[in-house]
mmCIF file of C-alpha atoms in Angstrom:
data_model
loop_
_atom_site.group_PDB
_atom_site.id
_atom_site.type_symbol
_atom_site.label_atom_id
_atom_site.label_comp_id
_atom_site.label_asym_id
_atom_site.label_seq_id
_atom_site.Cartn_x
_atom_site.Cartn_y
_atom_site.Cartn_z
ATOM 1 C CA MET A 351 -24.572 13.137 11.104
ATOM 2 C CA ARG A 352 -22.018 15.078 9.050
ATOM 3 C CA PHE A 353 -19.337 14.234 11.639
ATOM 4 C CA ILE A 354 -20.007 10.496 11.233
ATOM 5 C CA LYS A 355 -19.956 10.814 7.445
ATOM 6 C CA TRP A 356 -16.633 12.657 7.397
ATOM 7 C CA SER A 357 -15.133 10.301 9.977
ATOM 8 C CA ILE A 358 -16.008 7.290 7.809
ATOM 9 C CA LEU A 359 -14.595 8.988 4.704
ATOM 10 C CA THR A 360 -11.393 9.944 6.555
ATOM 11 C CA VAL A 361 -10.852 6.394 7.824
ATOM 12 C CA PHE A 362 -11.555 4.998 4.342
ATOM 13 C CA TRP A 363 -9.088 7.280 2.544
ATOM 14 C CA LEU A 364 -6.412 6.833 5.220
ATOM 15 C CA SER A 365 -6.771 3.046 4.830
ATOM 16 C CA VAL A 366 -6.521 3.278 1.027
ATOM 17 C CA GLY A 367 -3.472 5.563 1.307
ATOM 18 C CA SER A 368 -1.742 3.256 3.794
ATOM 19 C CA VAL A 369 -2.262 0.184 1.610
ATOM 20 C CA LEU A 370 -0.971 2.036 -1.466
ATOM 21 C CA TYR A 371 2.058 3.399 0.400
ATOM 22 C CA TYR A 372 2.940 -0.072 1.633
ATOM 23 C CA SER A 373 2.280 -1.923 -1.631
ATOM 24 C CA LEU A 374 3.493 0.356 -4.421
ATOM 25 C CA PRO A 375 7.131 0.077 -5.525
ATOM 26 C CA GLN A 376 9.680 2.530 -4.163
ATOM 27 C CA ARG A 377 13.351 2.967 -5.018
ATOM 28 C CA ASP A 378 16.229 3.857 -2.714
ATOM 29 C CA ILE A 379 19.775 4.682 -3.821
ATOM 30 C CA VAL A 380 22.189 2.760 -1.590
ATOM 31 C CA GLN A 381 25.566 1.067 -1.345
ATOM 32 C CA ILE A 382 25.189 -2.647 -0.631
ATOM 33 C CA LYS A 383 27.509 -3.605 2.217
ATOM 34 C CA GLY A 384 26.651 -7.266 2.705
ATOM 35 C CA THR A 385 24.033 -9.955 3.065
ATOM 36 C CA GLU A 386 23.026 -12.333 5.818
ATOM 37 C CA ILE A 387 20.491 -14.980 6.674
ATOM 38 C CA LEU A 388 18.568 -14.564 9.904
ATOM 39 C CA ARG A 389 16.415 -17.201 11.601
ATOM 40 C CA ALA A 390 13.128 -15.403 12.215
ATOM 41 C CA ASP A 391 10.077 -16.399 14.259
ATOM 42 C CA LEU A 392 7.146 -14.975 12.302
ATOM 43 C CA SER A 393 4.370 -15.304 14.820
ATOM 44 C CA GLY A 394 2.131 -12.758 16.472
ATOM 45 C CA TRP A 395 1.176 -9.305 15.265
ATOM 46 C CA ASN A 396 4.081 -8.661 12.859
ATOM 47 C CA ARG A 397 3.404 -11.771 10.736
ATOM 48 C CA VAL A 398 1.097 -9.795 8.421
ATOM 49 C CA PHE A 399 4.033 -7.661 7.193
ATOM 50 C CA TYR A 400 5.979 -10.631 5.809
ATOM 51 C CA ALA A 401 5.454 -12.396 2.511
ATOM 52 C CA GLN A 402 4.588 -16.072 2.256
ATOM 53 C CA SER A 403 7.288 -18.734 2.363
ATOM 54 C CA ASP A 404 9.522 -19.069 -0.656
ATOM 55 C CA SER A 405 8.025 -21.088 -3.482
ATOM 56 C CA GLY A 406 8.325 -24.805 -2.809
ATOM 57 C CA ASN A 407 8.618 -24.455 0.974
ATOM 58 C CA ASP A 408 6.100 -25.222 3.699
ATOM 59 C CA ALA A 409 3.915 -22.117 4.082
ATOM 60 C CA THR A 410 2.525 -23.247 7.467
ATOM 61 C CA LEU A 411 5.810 -22.900 9.378
ATOM 62 C CA GLN A 412 5.963 -19.857 11.657
ATOM 63 C CA ASN A 413 9.756 -19.624 11.665
ATOM 64 C CA ARG A 414 12.130 -19.741 8.730
ATOM 65 C CA ASP A 415 15.328 -18.312 7.320
ATOM 66 C CA LEU A 416 14.993 -14.663 6.353
ATOM 67 C CA ARG A 417 17.399 -13.272 3.768
ATOM 68 C CA LEU A 418 18.587 -9.730 4.526
ATOM 69 C CA ILE A 419 20.470 -7.206 2.389
ATOM 70 C CA ASN A 420 22.452 -4.682 4.439
ATOM 71 C CA THR A 421 22.938 -1.279 2.811
ATOM 72 C CA ARG A 422 24.010 2.251 3.558
ATOM 73 C CA MET A 423 22.348 5.375 2.193
ATOM 74 C CA ALA A 424 24.049 8.567 0.999
ATOM 75 C CA ARG A 425 24.067 10.180 4.456
ATOM 76 C CA GLU A 426 25.747 7.163 6.044
ATOM 77 C CA ARG A 427 22.427 5.911 7.368
ATOM 78 C CA PRO A 428 22.163 2.100 7.477
ATOM 79 C CA TYR A 429 19.101 0.523 5.890
ATOM 80 C CA VAL A 430 18.155 -3.161 5.808
ATOM 81 C CA PHE A 431 15.979 -4.907 3.222
ATOM 82 C CA ARG A 432 14.516 -8.378 3.377
ATOM 83 C CA ASN A 433 14.525 -10.626 0.323
ATOM 84 C CA GLU A 434 11.447 -12.885 0.105
ATOM 85 C CA ASP A 435 9.429 -14.404 -2.704
ATOM 86 C CA THR A 436 5.956 -12.941 -3.058
ATOM 87 C CA GLY A 437 4.764 -15.848 -5.204
ATOM 88 C CA PHE A 438 1.312 -15.345 -6.659
ATOM 89 C CA GLY A 439 -0.128 -13.598 -3.575
ATOM 90 C CA GLY A 440 -0.442 -9.913 -2.839
ATOM 91 C CA PRO A 441 1.185 -7.528 -3.360
ATOM 92 C CA PHE A 442 1.262 -8.888 -6.912
ATOM 93 C CA TYR A 443 4.949 -8.670 -7.829
ATOM 94 C CA PHE A 444 5.127 -12.375 -8.787
ATOM 95 C CA LYS A 445 8.634 -12.529 -7.358
ATOM 96 C CA LEU A 446 10.000 -16.083 -7.465
ATOM 97 C CA ASP A 447 13.740 -15.415 -7.697
ATOM 98 C CA SER A 448 14.813 -14.351 -4.202
ATOM 99 C CA SER A 449 17.789 -16.752 -4.312
ATOM 100 C CA ASN A 450 19.024 -15.148 -7.539
ATOM 101 C CA LEU A 451 18.565 -11.671 -6.071
ATOM 102 C CA GLN A 452 20.547 -12.702 -2.993
ATOM 103 C CA ALA A 453 23.392 -13.950 -5.198
ATOM 104 C CA GLU A 454 23.294 -10.679 -7.145
ATOM 105 C CA ALA A 455 23.463 -8.666 -3.910
ATOM 106 C CA GLN A 456 26.448 -10.728 -2.734
ATOM 107 C CA SER A 457 28.386 -10.099 -5.952
ATOM 108 C CA VAL A 458 27.978 -6.304 -6.262
ATOM 109 C CA GLU A 459 30.867 -3.875 -5.927
ATOM 110 C CA ARG A 460 30.749 -2.463 -2.407
ATOM 111 C CA ASP A 461 31.672 1.128 -3.318
ATOM 112 C CA GLU A 462 29.196 1.496 -6.189
ATOM 113 C CA TRP A 463 25.655 2.853 -5.943
ATOM 114 C CA TYR A 464 22.552 0.803 -6.656
ATOM 115 C CA ALA A 465 18.835 1.502 -6.928
ATOM 116 C CA VAL A 466 16.952 -1.068 -4.862
ATOM 117 C CA THR A 467 13.316 -1.387 -5.889
ATOM 118 C CA HIS A 468 11.181 -2.531 -2.964
ATOM 119 C CA TYR A 469 7.793 -2.353 -1.301
ATOM 120 C CA GLY A 470 6.902 -2.124 2.372
ATOM 121 C CA LEU A 471 8.478 -0.128 5.151
ATOM 122 C CA ARG A 472 11.204 -0.371 7.759
ATOM 123 C CA SER A 473 10.286 -0.268 11.439
ATOM 124 C CA GLU A 474 12.739 -1.140 14.205
ATOM 125 C CA PHE A 475 9.883 -1.166 16.718
ATOM 126 C CA LEU A 476 7.808 -3.678 14.711
ATOM 127 C CA SER A 477 10.890 -5.627 13.493
ATOM 128 C CA ILE A 478 9.835 -5.410 9.854
ATOM 129 C CA TYR A 479 11.833 -4.712 6.702
ATOM 130 C CA PRO A 480 10.901 -3.614 3.170
ATOM 131 C CA ASN A 481 11.042 -6.450 0.640
ATOM 132 C CA ALA A 482 13.615 -5.927 -2.136
ATOM 133 C CA ILE A 483 12.324 -6.689 -5.630
ATOM 134 C CA SER A 484 15.295 -5.821 -7.843
ATOM 135 C CA ILE A 485 18.744 -4.231 -7.829
ATOM 136 C CA LYS A 486 20.072 -1.945 -10.563
ATOM 137 C CA ARG A 487 23.410 -0.155 -10.729
ATOM 138 C CA VAL A 488 23.228 3.656 -11.027
ATOM 139 C CA THR A 489 25.765 6.404 -11.625
ATOM 140 C CA GLY A 490 25.710 7.911 -8.153
ATOM 141 C CA PRO A 491 23.710 8.857 -5.063
ATOM 142 C CA ASP A 492 22.182 11.959 -6.695
ATOM 143 C CA VAL A 493 20.615 10.225 -9.702
ATOM 144 C CA GLN A 494 16.974 11.185 -10.306
ATOM 145 C CA LEU A 495 14.615 8.253 -10.892
ATOM 146 C CA ILE A 496 11.077 8.988 -12.113
ATOM 147 C CA PRO A 497 8.481 6.561 -10.682
ATOM 148 C CA TRP A 498 6.637 5.991 -13.983
ATOM 149 C CA PHE A 499 4.741 2.924 -12.764
ATOM 150 C CA ASN A 500 3.372 4.747 -9.717
ATOM 151 C CA ILE A 501 2.378 7.780 -11.815
ATOM 152 C CA VAL A 502 0.466 5.655 -14.351
ATOM 153 C CA PHE A 503 -1.101 3.403 -11.684
ATOM 154 C CA LEU A 504 -2.279 6.271 -9.462
ATOM 155 C CA THR A 505 -3.637 8.167 -12.481
ATOM 156 C CA MET A 506 -5.654 5.121 -13.558
ATOM 157 C CA LEU A 507 -6.867 4.535 -9.985
ATOM 158 C CA ALA A 508 -7.965 8.170 -9.691
ATOM 159 C CA ALA A 509 -9.828 7.799 -13.003
ATOM 160 C CA VAL A 510 -11.640 4.706 -11.686
ATOM 161 C CA PHE A 511 -12.647 6.474 -8.453
ATOM 162 C CA TRP A 512 -13.816 9.500 -10.471
ATOM 163 C CA ALA A 513 -15.907 7.321 -12.801
ATOM 164 C CA VAL A 514 -17.525 5.496 -9.863
ATOM 165 C CA TRP A 515 -18.253 8.791 -8.078
ATOM 166 C CA VAL A 516 -19.822 10.372 -11.188
ATOM 167 C CA ARG A 517 -22.034 7.345 -11.769
ATOM 168 C CA TRP A 518 -23.071 7.299 -8.103
ATOM 169 C CA ARG A 519 -24.064 10.982 -8.276
ATOM 170 C CA ARG A 520 -26.124 10.379 -11.424
ATOM 171 C CA PHE A 521 -27.804 7.370 -9.813
ATOM 172 C CA ARG A 522 -28.568 9.366 -6.666
ATOM 173 C CA VAL A 523 -30.039 12.303 -8.609
ATOM 174 C CA ALA A 524 -32.122 10.008 -10.849
ATOM 175 C CA LYS A 525 -33.322 7.400 -8.334
ATOM 176 C CA ILE A 526 -32.747 8.315 -4.682
ATOM 177 C CA ASP A 527 -33.487 12.062 -4.593
ATOM 178 C CA PRO A 528 -36.974 11.645 -6.201
ATOM 179 C CA LEU A 529 -37.855 9.068 -3.544
ATOM 180 C CA GLY A 530 -36.811 11.522 -0.866
ATOM 181 C CA ASP A 531 -38.969 14.210 -2.464
ATOM 182 C CA GLU A 532 -41.952 11.828 -2.514
ATOM 183 C CA VAL A 533 -41.427 11.013 1.162
ATOM 184 C CA ASP A 534 -41.235 14.731 2.006
ATOM 185 C CA GLU A 535 -44.434 15.417 0.067
ATOM 186 C CA GLY A 536 -46.187 12.526 1.828
ATOM 187 C CA LEU A 537 -45.075 13.821 5.230
ATOM 188 C CA ASP A 538 -46.253 17.338 4.353
ATOM 189 C CA GLY A 539 -49.666 15.952 3.323
ATOM 190 C CA THR A 540 -49.910 13.946 6.526
ATOM 191 C CA ARG A 541 -49.042 17.007 8.614
ATOM 192 C CA THR A 542 -51.707 19.047 6.789
ATOM 193 C CA ARG A 543 -54.374 16.400 7.410
ATOM 194 C CA ILE A 544 -53.446 16.133 11.098
ATOM 195 C CA ARG A 545 -53.656 19.909 11.513
ATOM 196 C CA GLY A 546 -57.087 19.833 9.820
ATOM 197 C CA TRP A 547 -58.366 17.148 12.179
ATOM 198 C CA LEU A 548 -57.012 18.993 15.221
ATOM 199 C CA GLY A 549 -58.603 22.235 14.058
ATOM 200 C CA ARG A 550 -62.143 20.781 13.936
#
């Protein structure tokens, strides 16, 4: 029974962690080398990793133009971001300006460093890209950026989980455990009566 309990808890917390890792904003320091538009067929199992169609477009189409921002990281490693509106769906970034962001990415200085705020992950195997949210010029590749939003959000989320857990424990001690004690006492009484009948 304990194995099942811990298995369920492990799956639950791994699921929560995966959703948070995918959805929370991250920042990478890169040089932007160019942009392109790729015709993408968003059907099958990788469709879930892409945002909805840009605002004002037909959301039912399974293929559409996908804006990409090509970058290079400090160690000469290429990294590609997509640039899609998130609209009013999740994750809740309310991004409606992907065209403006694409124009900004096209006009940057190629040898300067920029912090690209994004969510999601890059997987060559799954053909998915992180979605760029904003671009901000920084002084260099070694600049330290503190993720204040993530710190505050995760602290508040931990506080909510703690409050729910404390209230559940109080409820269990006050309501569920006494019922279990009553059941145990009833079973003990039944066992005693059965032994008495058998002993006659």
